[in-house]
Coordinates of C-alpha atoms and ligand atoms in Angstrom, one line a residue:
X1 CA 8.9 -12.2 -29.6
X2 CA 9.4 -8.4 -31.1
X3 CA 12.2 -6.2 -31.1
X4 CA 10.6 -4.6 -28.1
X5 CA 11.3 -7.6 -25.9
X6 CA 14.3 -7.2 -23.2
X7 CA 17.2 -9.1 -23.1
X8 CA 16.6 -9.9 -19.6
X9 CA 13.4 -11.7 -20.6
X10 CA 15.0 -13.4 -23.8
X11 CA 17.7 -14.6 -21.4
X12 CA 15.3 -15.7 -18.8
X13 CA 13.6 -18.1 -21.4
X14 CA 16.7 -20.0 -21.8
X15 CA 17.3 -19.8 -18.4
X16 CA 14.1 -21.7 -18.0
X17 CA 14.5 -24.0 -20.7
X18 CA 17.4 -25.0 -19.3
X19 CA 16.2 -25.5 -15.6
X20 CA 19.2 -25.7 -13.4
X21 CA 21.7 -24.4 -15.7
X22 CA 22.4 -21.2 -13.9
X23 CA 24.5 -18.0 -15.2
X24 CA 25.2 -14.9 -13.7
X25 CA 21.9 -13.6 -14.1
X26 CA 20.5 -12.2 -11.2
X27 CA 16.6 -13.3 -10.3
X28 CA 16.4 -15.9 -12.7
X29 CA 18.3 -18.4 -10.5
X30 CA 16.1 -17.9 -7.4
X31 CA 13.0 -18.0 -9.4
X32 CA 14.4 -21.2 -10.9
X33 CA 15.0 -22.7 -7.6
X34 CA 10.8 -22.5 -7.3
X35 CA 10.3 -23.4 -10.8
X36 CA 8.9 -26.7 -10.3
X37 CA 5.6 -25.2 -8.5
X38 CA 4.9 -23.0 -11.7
X39 CA 3.1 -23.6 -14.5
X40 CA 5.1 -24.5 -17.3
X41 CA 3.3 -23.1 -20.4
X42 CA 4.9 -19.5 -20.0
X43 CA 5.1 -17.7 -22.2
X44 CA 7.4 -14.2 -22.3
X45 CA 6.1 -10.8 -21.6
X46 CA 6.5 -8.2 -23.9
X47 CA 5.1 -4.4 -23.1
X48 CA 2.9 -3.1 -25.7
X49 CA 5.1 -0.6 -28.2
X50 CA 3.0 2.9 -26.7
X51 CA 3.4 1.8 -22.7
X52 CA 5.6 4.5 -20.8
X53 CA 7.9 2.5 -19.4
X54 CA 10.4 -0.1 -21.8
X55 CA 11.0 -3.1 -20.2
X56 CA 14.3 -4.4 -18.7
X57 CA 15.5 -1.6 -17.0
X58 CA 17.5 -3.0 -13.8
X59 CA 16.5 -1.9 -10.5
X60 CA 18.8 -0.5 -8.1
X61 CA 20.5 -3.0 -6.2
X62 CA 22.4 -3.4 -2.6
X63 CA 25.1 -6.1 -1.6
X64 CA 24.0 -5.8 2.1
X65 CA 20.2 -3.9 2.9
X66 CA 17.8 -1.9 1.2
X67 CA 15.6 0.8 1.7
X68 CA 12.5 1.9 -0.9
X69 CA 9.9 4.2 0.0
X70 CA 8.4 7.3 -1.8
X71 CA 10.4 9.7 -0.9
X72 CA 14.4 10.3 -1.5
X73 CA 15.1 12.3 2.3
X74 CA 13.3 9.0 4.2
X75 CA 15.0 6.2 2.4
X76 CA 18.3 8.1 3.0
X77 CA 17.6 7.9 6.6
X78 CA 16.4 4.5 6.6
X79 CA 20.0 3.7 4.9
X80 CA 21.5 6.0 7.6
X81 CA 20.4 3.8 10.4
X82 CA 21.1 0.5 8.5
X83 CA 24.7 1.5 8.1
X84 CA 24.6 2.6 11.9
X85 CA 24.3 -0.8 12.5
X86 CA 20.4 -0.6 13.0
X87 CA 18.1 -3.4 12.2
X88 CA 15.4 -3.1 9.6
X89 CA 12.6 -2.1 12.1
X90 CA 15.1 0.6 13.5
X91 CA 15.4 1.8 9.6
X92 CA 11.6 1.4 9.1
X93 CA 11.0 3.4 12.1
X94 CA 13.5 6.3 11.0
X95 CA 11.7 6.1 7.5
X96 CA 8.3 6.8 8.9
X97 CA 9.3 9.7 10.9
X98 CA 11.3 11.3 8.2
X99 CA 8.3 10.7 5.5
X100 CA 6.1 12.6 8.3
X101 CA 8.7 15.6 7.5
X102 CA 10.0 15.3 4.2
X103 CA 7.0 13.6 2.5
X104 CA 3.8 15.8 3.9
X105 CA 1.5 14.6 1.4
X106 CA 1.4 11.5 2.8
X107 CA 4.1 10.5 5.2
X108 CA 2.3 11.4 9.0
X109 CA 2.4 11.7 12.6
X110 CA -1.8 12.5 11.7
X111 CA -2.8 9.5 10.1
X112 CA -2.4 5.8 10.9
X113 CA -0.9 2.4 8.6
X114 CA 0.2 -1.4 8.9
X115 CA 3.3 -3.0 9.4
X116 CA 3.8 -6.6 8.4
X117 CA 7.5 -8.0 9.2
X118 CA 9.5 -11.0 9.3
X119 CA 12.8 -11.2 11.5
X120 CA 15.5 -13.5 10.0
X121 CA 14.9 -15.6 13.0
X122 CA 11.1 -16.6 12.0
X123 CA 9.6 -14.3 14.1
X124 CA 6.5 -12.6 11.8
X125 CA 4.5 -9.9 13.2
X126 CA 1.6 -7.6 12.4
X127 CA 1.3 -4.3 13.8
X128 CA -2.3 -2.3 13.1
X129 CA -2.0 1.0 13.9
X130 CA -4.9 2.2 11.7
X131 CA -6.6 5.2 13.2
X132 CA -10.3 4.8 15.0
X133 CA -13.6 6.6 15.1
X134 CA -13.6 9.6 17.8
X135 CA -16.0 8.8 21.0
X136 CA -18.5 11.1 19.5
X137 CA -18.5 9.6 15.7
X138 CA -22.3 8.4 14.9
X139 CA -22.8 6.1 11.9
X140 CA -25.2 9.0 9.9
X141 CA -22.7 12.3 11.0
X142 CA -22.0 12.5 7.5
X143 CA -25.4 12.5 6.0
X144 CA -26.8 15.8 5.3
X145 CA -30.2 17.3 5.6
X146 CA -31.1 16.4 2.5
X147 CA -30.2 12.4 3.2
X148 CA -27.0 13.0 1.1
X149 CA -23.4 12.6 2.0
X150 CA -21.8 15.6 2.8
X151 CA -18.1 16.3 2.4
X152 CA -17.3 16.5 5.7
X153 CA -15.8 12.7 5.8
X154 CA -13.2 14.3 3.2
X155 CA -12.2 17.8 4.3
X156 CA -12.0 19.6 7.5
X157 CA -12.0 19.3 11.1
X158 CA -15.0 16.2 11.2
X159 CA -13.1 14.0 8.8
X160 CA -9.9 12.5 11.2
X161 CA -10.0 9.6 13.0
X162 CA -7.9 9.4 15.6
X163 CA -4.0 9.1 14.6
X164 CA -1.9 6.0 15.3
X165 CA 1.1 6.6 13.3
X166 CA 3.4 7.4 16.4
X167 CA 1.9 4.7 18.8
X168 CA 2.7 1.9 15.7
X169 CA 6.0 3.2 15.1
X170 CA 7.3 3.6 18.9
X171 CA 5.3 0.0 19.1
X172 CA 7.9 -1.7 16.3
X173 CA 10.5 0.2 17.8
X174 CA 10.3 -1.1 21.4
X175 CA 8.9 -5.0 20.3
X176 CA 11.2 -5.4 17.3
X177 CA 13.8 -2.4 17.0
X178 CA 17.4 -2.7 18.4
X179 CA 18.2 1.0 18.7
X180 CA 16.7 3.9 20.9
X181 CA 14.1 6.6 20.0
X182 CA 16.6 9.6 20.2
X183 CA 18.9 7.7 17.5
X184 CA 16.3 6.6 15.1
X185 CA 14.1 9.9 15.1
X186 CA 17.9 12.1 14.6
X187 CA 17.3 12.1 11.0
X188 CA 13.5 13.2 11.1
X189 CA 14.4 16.2 14.0
X190 CA 17.2 17.2 11.6
X191 CA 15.1 17.5 8.8
X192 CA 12.5 19.5 10.5
X193 CA 14.4 21.7 12.8
X194 CA 17.3 22.5 9.8
X195 CA 14.8 22.3 6.6
X196 CA 14.4 20.4 3.6
X197 CA 15.3 22.0 0.3
X198 CA 12.0 22.4 -1.7
X199 CA 12.8 20.0 -4.4
X200 CA 10.4 20.5 -8.1
X201 CA 8.6 17.5 -6.5
X202 CA 7.5 18.6 -3.1
X203 CA 6.7 22.1 -4.9
X204 CA 4.2 20.2 -7.2
X205 CA 2.6 18.4 -4.8
X206 CA 2.0 21.8 -2.4
X207 CA 1.0 23.6 -6.0
X208 CA -1.2 21.0 -6.7
X209 CA -3.1 20.7 -3.2
X210 CA -3.1 24.4 -2.7
X211 CA -6.9 24.9 -2.6
X212 CA -6.7 22.7 0.1
X213 CA -4.1 23.4 2.0
X214 CA -5.1 27.5 1.6
X215 CA -8.2 26.8 3.9
X216 CA -6.3 25.9 7.1
X217 CA -3.5 27.0 9.2
X218 CA -1.0 25.2 7.3
X219 CA -1.0 28.0 4.8
X220 CA 1.8 29.8 6.6
X221 CA 4.3 27.5 6.0
X222 CA 3.1 25.8 2.7
X223 CA 2.3 28.5 1.1
X224 CA 4.0 31.7 2.1
X225 CA 2.6 34.9 0.3
X226 CA -0.2 32.5 -1.0
X227 CA 2.4 30.5 -3.3
X228 CA 4.1 27.5 -3.0
X229 CA 7.7 27.5 -1.8
X230 CA 9.9 28.0 -5.0
X231 CA 12.5 25.2 -5.7
X232 CA 15.2 25.6 -4.0
X233 CA 13.7 27.2 -0.9
X234 CA 14.2 26.3 3.0
X235 CA 11.4 24.6 4.4
X236 CA 12.0 24.5 8.2
X237 CA 9.0 22.7 10.4
X238 CA 9.9 24.3 13.5
X239 CA 6.3 23.3 15.7
X240 CA 6.9 19.6 14.1
X241 CA 10.6 19.6 14.9
X242 CA 9.0 20.2 18.5
X243 CA 6.5 17.2 18.5
X244 CA 9.1 15.2 17.2
X245 CA 11.3 16.1 20.2
X246 CA 8.6 15.8 22.5
X247 CA 7.9 12.0 21.2
X248 CA 11.6 11.5 21.6
X249 CA 11.8 12.6 24.9
X250 CA 8.4 10.8 26.2
X251 CA 8.0 8.5 23.9
X252 CA 4.0 8.0 23.1
X253 CA 3.1 10.2 25.6
X254 CA 4.9 13.1 24.0
X255 CA 2.3 12.9 21.5
X256 CA -1.1 11.6 23.3
X257 CA -0.6 13.5 26.1
X258 CA 0.6 16.6 27.0
X259 CA 1.3 20.1 24.6
X260 CA 0.8 18.3 21.6
X261 CA -1.9 16.4 22.5
X262 CA -3.8 19.6 23.9
X263 CA -2.7 21.5 21.0
X264 CA -4.7 18.8 18.4
X265 CA -8.0 18.7 20.4
X266 CA -7.7 22.7 20.8
X267 CA -7.7 22.9 16.9
X268 CA -10.5 20.4 16.6
X269 CA -12.5 22.3 19.1
X270 CA -12.3 25.7 17.4
X271 CA -12.9 23.8 13.8
X272 CA -15.8 22.0 15.0
X273 CA -14.4 18.3 15.4
X274 CA -15.1 16.0 17.2
X275 CA -11.7 14.2 18.6
X276 CA -10.7 15.0 22.3
X277 CA -7.9 14.8 24.2
X278 CA -9.1 11.9 25.6
X279 CA -9.5 10.6 22.0
X280 CA -5.9 10.6 21.8
X281 CA -5.1 8.9 25.5
X282 CA -7.0 5.9 24.7
X283 CA -5.5 5.5 21.4
X284 CA -3.7 1.8 21.2
X285 CA -2.2 0.0 18.3
X286 CA -2.7 -3.6 17.9
X287 CA -0.5 -6.9 17.4
X288 CA -1.8 -8.9 14.7
X289 CA -0.8 -12.2 13.1
X290 CA 0.1 -11.7 9.9
X291 CA -2.4 -13.0 7.2
X292 CA -1.0 -16.2 5.7
X293 CA -1.3 -17.9 2.1
X294 CA 0.5 -18.8 -0.5
X295 CA 0.9 -18.7 -4.0
X296 CA 2.3 -21.4 -6.2
X297 CA 4.9 -22.6 -3.9
X298 CA 5.7 -18.9 -2.7
X299 CA 4.2 -17.9 0.9
X300 CA 2.5 -14.9 1.4
X301 CA 2.3 -12.6 4.6
X302 CA 0.2 -10.0 4.3
X303 CA -1.6 -7.5 6.6
X304 CA -5.2 -8.9 8.1
X305 CA -8.3 -6.6 8.9
X306 CA -8.4 -4.1 9.8
X307 CA -7.1 -4.1 6.3
X308 CA -9.1 -5.7 3.8
X309 CA -5.7 -5.9 1.9
X310 CA -4.3 -9.1 2.5
X311 CA -7.7 -10.8 2.6
X312 CA -8.4 -9.5 -0.5
X313 CA -5.0 -10.5 -2.1
X314 CA -4.4 -13.5 -0.8
X315 CA -8.4 -14.6 -2.0
X316 CA -7.2 -12.9 -5.6
X317 CA -4.4 -15.1 -6.0
X318 CA -5.9 -18.2 -4.8
X319 CA -8.4 -18.2 -7.3
X320 CA -5.6 -17.7 -10.3
X321 CA -4.0 -20.4 -8.7
X322 CA -6.7 -22.8 -9.5
X323 CA -5.9 -22.4 -13.2
X324 CA -2.9 -24.5 -13.8
X325 CA -1.7 -23.3 -17.0
X326 CA -1.0 -19.4 -17.4
X327 CA -2.5 -17.3 -20.3
X328 CA 0.1 -15.5 -22.2
X329 CA 0.7 -11.9 -20.3
X330 CA -2.0 -8.9 -21.4
X331 CA -3.5 -11.3 -23.4
X332 CA -7.9 -11.1 -23.1
X333 CA -8.2 -14.6 -21.5
X334 CA -5.2 -13.5 -18.9
X335 CA -6.7 -10.0 -18.1
X336 CA -10.1 -12.0 -18.2
X337 CA -9.3 -14.4 -15.7
X338 CA -7.4 -11.6 -13.5
X339 CA -10.0 -9.3 -13.7
X340 CA -12.5 -11.9 -12.8
X341 CA -11.2 -12.7 -10.1
X342 CA -10.5 -9.4 -8.8
X343 CA -14.2 -8.6 -9.3
X344 CA -15.0 -11.9 -7.2
X345 CA -12.5 -10.9 -3.9
X346 CA -13.9 -7.4 -3.8
X347 CA -17.5 -8.5 -4.0
X348 CA -16.6 -10.4 -0.2
X349 CA -14.1 -7.7 0.7
X350 CA -16.7 -4.8 0.0
X351 CA -19.3 -6.9 2.0
X352 CA -18.2 -8.8 4.7
X353 CA -14.6 -6.8 5.7
X354 CA -14.4 -4.6 8.7
X355 CA -12.6 -3.9 11.9
X356 CA -12.4 -7.5 13.7
X357 CA -12.9 -6.0 17.1
X358 CA -16.2 -5.0 15.6
X359 CA -17.5 -7.5 12.6
X360 CA -17.4 -11.0 12.6
X361 CA -15.8 -12.3 9.6
X362 CA -14.8 -15.6 7.7
X363 CA -11.6 -14.6 7.2
X364 CA -10.5 -18.6 7.2
X365 CA -12.9 -19.5 4.7
X366 CA -11.9 -16.3 2.6
X367 CA -8.2 -17.3 2.3
X368 CA -8.9 -20.8 2.2
X369 CA -7.7 -22.6 -1.0
X370 CA -11.4 -24.5 -1.0
X371 CA -13.4 -21.4 -1.3
X372 CA -11.3 -20.4 -4.4
X373 CA -12.1 -23.5 -5.8
X374 CA -15.7 -23.2 -5.4
X375 CA -15.4 -19.7 -6.6
X376 CA -13.8 -20.7 -9.8
X377 CA -16.6 -23.4 -10.4
X378 CA -18.9 -20.1 -11.1
X379 CA -15.8 -18.6 -13.8
X380 CA -16.2 -19.0 -17.3
X381 CA -13.0 -18.5 -19.4
X382 CA -15.9 -17.1 -22.1
X383 CA -18.0 -14.6 -20.3
X384 CA -17.6 -11.8 -17.5
X385 CA -20.4 -11.7 -14.7
X386 CA -22.1 -8.9 -13.7
X387 CA -21.1 -7.7 -10.6
X388 CA -24.8 -7.8 -9.4
X389 CA -25.4 -11.5 -10.3
X390 CA -22.5 -12.3 -7.6
X391 CA -23.3 -13.1 -3.9
X392 CA -20.9 -12.5 -1.5
X393 CA -19.2 -14.7 1.4
X394 CA -21.8 -13.4 3.8
X395 CA -20.6 -12.7 7.5
X396 CA -20.9 -15.5 9.9
X397 CA -22.8 -14.5 12.2
X398 CA -5.9 9.5 -2.5
X399 CA -2.8 9.8 0.3
X400 CA -0.9 6.6 0.9
X401 CA 2.7 5.6 0.9
X402 CA 4.1 2.5 1.0
X403 CA 8.0 1.3 2.1
X404 CA 9.7 -1.8 2.3
X405 CA 13.1 -2.0 4.3
X406 CA 15.7 -5.1 4.7
X407 CA 18.6 -5.2 6.7
X408 CA 21.8 -7.4 6.0
X409 CA 20.6 -10.3 8.2
X410 CA 17.4 -10.8 6.3
X411 CA 15.0 -9.0 8.9
X412 CA 12.3 -7.7 6.5
X413 CA 9.5 -4.7 7.1
X414 CA 6.8 -3.5 4.6
X415 CA 5.0 -0.4 5.7
X416 CA 1.9 1.3 4.7
X417 CA 0.6 4.5 6.0
X418 CA -1.3 7.5 5.2
X419 CA -3.5 10.4 5.9
X420 CA -6.0 9.0 3.4
X421 CA -6.2 11.8 0.9
X422 CA -3.3 13.7 0.0
X423 CA -2.6 16.4 2.7
X424 CA -5.1 14.5 4.4
X425 CA -8.3 16.3 5.6
X426 CA -6.2 20.0 5.3
X427 CA -6.5 20.6 8.6
X428 CA -2.8 21.4 9.9
X429 CA -2.2 21.8 14.0
X430 CA -0.8 25.0 14.9
X431 CA 2.1 24.1 17.5
X432 CA 2.2 20.8 16.8
X433 CA 3.0 21.0 13.1
X434 CA 0.8 18.3 11.4
X435 CA -1.3 17.7 9.0
X436 CA -4.7 15.4 10.3
X437 CA -6.3 12.4 7.9
X438 CA -9.3 12.4 6.4
X439 CA -9.5 8.5 7.1
X440 CA -13.2 8.9 8.5
X441 CA -14.2 8.7 4.4
X442 CA -12.9 5.0 4.8
X443 CA -16.0 3.5 6.6
X444 CA -19.2 2.9 4.9
X445 CA -20.6 6.5 5.0
X446 CA -24.0 5.5 3.5
X447 CA -24.3 2.2 2.0
X448 CA -24.6 1.8 -1.3
X449 CA -22.9 5.2 -2.1
X450 CA -19.5 5.2 -3.6
X451 CA -16.9 7.0 -1.4
X452 CA -14.1 9.0 -2.8
X453 CA -12.0 5.7 -4.3
X454 CA -15.9 4.6 -5.9
X455 CA -15.9 1.6 -3.4
X456 CA -19.6 0.7 -3.0
X457 CA -19.3 -0.7 0.7
X458 CA -21.8 -2.5 4.0
X459 CA -22.8 -2.7 6.9
X460 CA -19.9 -4.5 8.1
X461 CA -17.5 -1.2 7.7
X462 CA -20.2 1.5 9.3
X463 CA -19.1 3.9 11.9
X464 CA -19.1 2.9 15.5
X465 CA -16.8 5.0 18.2
X466 CA -13.7 3.6 18.7
X467 CA -13.9 1.4 15.3
X468 CA -10.9 1.2 12.5
X469 CA -12.3 2.2 9.1
X470 CA -11.5 -0.5 6.4
X471 CA -8.5 -0.2 4.7
X472 CA -7.1 -2.0 1.3
X473 CA -3.3 -1.3 2.4
X474 CA -1.4 -4.4 1.8
X475 CA 2.0 -4.6 2.7
X476 CA 3.0 -8.0 2.1
X477 CA 6.2 -10.1 2.2
X478 CA 6.4 -13.0 0.0
X479 CA 9.0 -16.3 0.7
X480 CA 10.5 -18.7 -1.6
X481 CA 10.0 -22.1 -0.8
X482 CA 12.6 -22.4 1.6
X483 CA 10.7 -19.8 3.5
X484 CA 13.2 -16.8 3.1
X485 CA 12.2 -13.1 2.1
X486 CA 12.0 -13.4 -1.5
X487 CA 9.5 -10.0 -2.1
X488 CA 8.4 -7.0 -0.1
X489 CA 5.4 -5.2 -1.7
X490 CA 3.1 -2.6 -1.0
X491 CA 1.4 0.3 -2.5
X492 CA -0.4 3.4 -2.2
X493 CA -3.8 3.7 -4.3
X494 CA -7.0 2.8 -2.1
X495 CA -8.5 -0.3 -3.3
X496 CA -5.9 -0.1 -6.3
X497 CA -3.4 -1.3 -3.9
X498 CA -4.7 -4.4 -3.9
X499 CA -4.8 -5.3 -7.7
X500 CA -1.2 -3.7 -8.1
X501 CA 0.2 -6.1 -5.6
X502 CA -1.3 -8.6 -7.0
X503 CA -0.3 -8.2 -10.4
X504 CA 3.5 -7.4 -9.1
X505 CA 3.5 -10.8 -7.6
X506 CA 1.9 -12.5 -10.5
X507 CA 4.0 -10.6 -13.2
X508 CA 7.6 -11.8 -10.4
X509 CA 6.1 -15.3 -10.2
X510 CA 4.2 -16.4 -13.2
X511 CA 5.9 -14.6 -16.0
X512 CA 9.1 -14.6 -14.0
X513 CA 9.5 -10.6 -14.5
X514 CA 12.5 -9.0 -12.9
X515 CA 11.6 -6.6 -10.3
X516 CA 11.6 -3.1 -12.4
X517 CA 8.9 -5.4 -15.3
X518 CA 7.0 -6.7 -12.4
X519 CA 6.1 -3.1 -11.2
X520 CA 6.3 -1.3 -14.5
X521 CA 4.1 -3.4 -16.5
X522 CA 0.5 -1.7 -17.0
X523 CA -1.5 -3.0 -15.2
X524 CA -5.5 -3.5 -15.1
X525 CA -8.2 -2.6 -12.1
X526 CA -11.5 -4.1 -11.2
X527 CA -13.0 -3.4 -7.7
X528 CA -16.9 -5.2 -8.9
X529 CA -18.1 -1.7 -8.5
X530 CA -18.3 0.3 -10.3
X531 CA -18.8 -2.7 -12.7
X532 CA -16.0 -2.0 -14.9
X533 CA -12.6 -3.4 -16.0
X534 CA -10.6 -0.5 -15.7
X535 CA -6.7 -0.5 -17.8
X536 CA -3.8 1.8 -17.6
X537 CA -4.0 4.1 -21.3
X538 CA -1.7 2.3 -23.7
X539 CA -1.2 -0.7 -21.5
X540 CA -3.4 -3.2 -23.2
X541 CA -3.5 -3.4 -27.0
X542 CA -7.1 -2.5 -28.5
X543 CA -7.4 -5.9 -30.0
X544 CA -7.2 -7.2 -26.1
X545 CA -9.8 -4.8 -25.1
X546 CA -12.1 -5.8 -27.8
X547 CA -11.7 -9.4 -26.9
X548 CA -12.6 -8.4 -23.2
X549 CA -15.6 -6.8 -24.6
X550 CA -17.0 -9.3 -26.5
X551 CA -16.4 -11.4 -23.3
X552 CA -19.0 -8.9 -21.7
X553 CA -16.7 -6.8 -19.8
X554 CA -17.7 -3.4 -19.3
X555 CA -13.9 -1.3 -20.1
X556 CA -12.3 2.7 -19.4
X557 CA -8.8 3.8 -19.1
X558 CA -8.3 4.4 -15.3
X559 CA -5.6 4.8 -13.1
X560 CA -3.6 1.9 -10.8
X561 CA -1.6 1.9 -7.5
X562 CA 1.7 3.0 -6.8
X563 CA 3.9 0.5 -5.3
X564 CA 7.2 0.2 -3.5
X565 CA 9.3 -2.9 -3.6
X566 CA 12.4 -5.2 -2.7
X567 CA 13.4 -8.3 -3.7
X568 CA 15.9 -10.8 -3.6
X569 CA 18.5 -11.6 -6.3
X570 CA 20.7 -14.7 -6.2
X571 CA 20.0 -16.8 -3.3
X572 CA 23.4 -16.5 -1.4
X573 CA 25.0 -14.1 -3.6
X574 CA 25.9 -10.3 -3.8
X575 CA 24.5 -7.9 -5.0
X576 CA 21.6 -9.8 -2.6
X577 CA 18.9 -7.0 -3.0
X578 CA 17.2 -4.9 -5.9
X579 CA 14.4 -2.2 -4.8
X580 CA 12.3 -0.1 -6.7
X581 CA 9.6 2.7 -6.0
X582 CA 7.0 2.8 -8.9
X583 CA 7.9 4.5 -12.0
X584 CA 4.3 5.9 -12.2
X585 CA 5.4 8.2 -8.9
X586 CA 8.6 9.2 -7.3
X587 CA 10.9 8.2 -4.6
X588 CA 14.5 6.4 -4.1
X589 CA 16.0 3.1 -3.3
X590 CA 19.2 2.2 -1.9
X591 CA 20.8 0.8 0.2
X592 CA 24.4 -0.6 1.1
Ligands
DON1 O1 -7.0 2.8 3.8 C1 -6.9 3.0 2.7 O2 -7.1 1.9 1.9 C2 -7.3 4.1 2.0 N1 -7.1 5.5 2.9 C3 -5.6 4.5 1.3 C4 -5.6 5.6 0.7 C5 -4.7 5.9 -0.4 O3 -4.0 5.1 -0.5 C6 -4.6 6.8 -0.9 N2 -3.6 7.1 -1.9 N3 -3.4 7.0 -3.3

């Protein structure tokens, strides 16, 4: 144990060794409740000395209820609703609308998302409000005359799927909320109408994406005089305020029909897009059963297809669970097993998953323990396998944001929403004030050709009108052995969402890390293709990288997802929750 070992971790060892002796220390008590099902050989994790984040930093905590998001103003909107007596769903909807105003790089009305929720009375649900391919879409629409993919799935008017966010947020509110539209939308309408003060985070985000924004109509608002607004400037979004007003007054029809829909259809037609008023009028979100799994005695509720997130998270965790011993954290053996599990799960994901309305998928098998056992039989602790040698299960027959909310009654919601890349396709709708998504790029534009995340995907995710493009978003709720909400976690980063969510869960369960460490710890990433194991710079010691290479891994430094998360502290005690945004990005976790 070196001097970098956090005090929390040290105390953690004693709490664990003296199982049953509970102290005032948060998280350890709750963790001990489940310790029986966990491997007993765990060594205490220490972060590499060069790693940016120090272990042991406490996460913000709250007595009753908590919101964690990538945007301080959106988190505050959620807390305002919770304090006013709203439940977690009311607050999640308020956060969603507020993100659309105050976090334009990813918060949106012009995109889509997924929500997983667990109500305190035991009801569980998942809502799929992913975009759909417009009726005018075609499988080869993004292949140029030279036979190569164009950039039209990413930039400009042809890149957008039919947005699902408004229908999704309103469906959540209708079914599980307790407040009315006007109440939960009030903070967002205020932020758009009265304006937000531009801070360094917003200015930087706009500046870094100025080349995209300036090509379309949003330039006048977001790049006044050709420059990003100065820190301290006042940003009023009058068109967006009017759109939000229409939605508050008329519900879904305020967006999918009438003035707003006409404005979207008009701009799409003007710019050569394919999305029509009819596409908007036919959009429907889909309620689904959350995908269920378990990991070492903890329950998992996650997002089923059309997102691959839940299936891939659960398949990976099932493979890891087949090992009864847990190698030292960040050791060559631990990372080798983790990367091997990711690699196997991503081979299946990339090949077999798609929109369930169009693709038959072996989801039960993929998320079953028996399948994990059969995969495990082919894994060697000594050697990595080349992705090209692995067979998928086979079918039978940059921008996003996550937020988590829990209320005083223990209702919990995890939401991930996106317009795909930062500022989506770049197209901004005059009169509606909305950035449009470039989610069409998540389809398999051309089998065998990597998309913007390097994902090489198959026919199961081909473009068909009305179909949802496969996602990696993975809002996930972890339940303790008593079935109570223990952790809510999700993130941004395309396929890196999946690997980040898994590592946060493994860190919290296997390595007993407090929330801030479970999220702040360095991560690896493997998505089968490209066939390379990526690690965060300074996150893995050089000798461990050498040992991984000796096992046959190609390695290189790379990025990871960024998470938001909430976790229960000591069962039955106050404060009840700790919450966190990933230190790799911005945000706020707060509650009351
Ligand atoms: O649905 C997906 O998997 C992607 N469109 C998510 C994009 C994303 O996370 C970008 N953020 N960094």
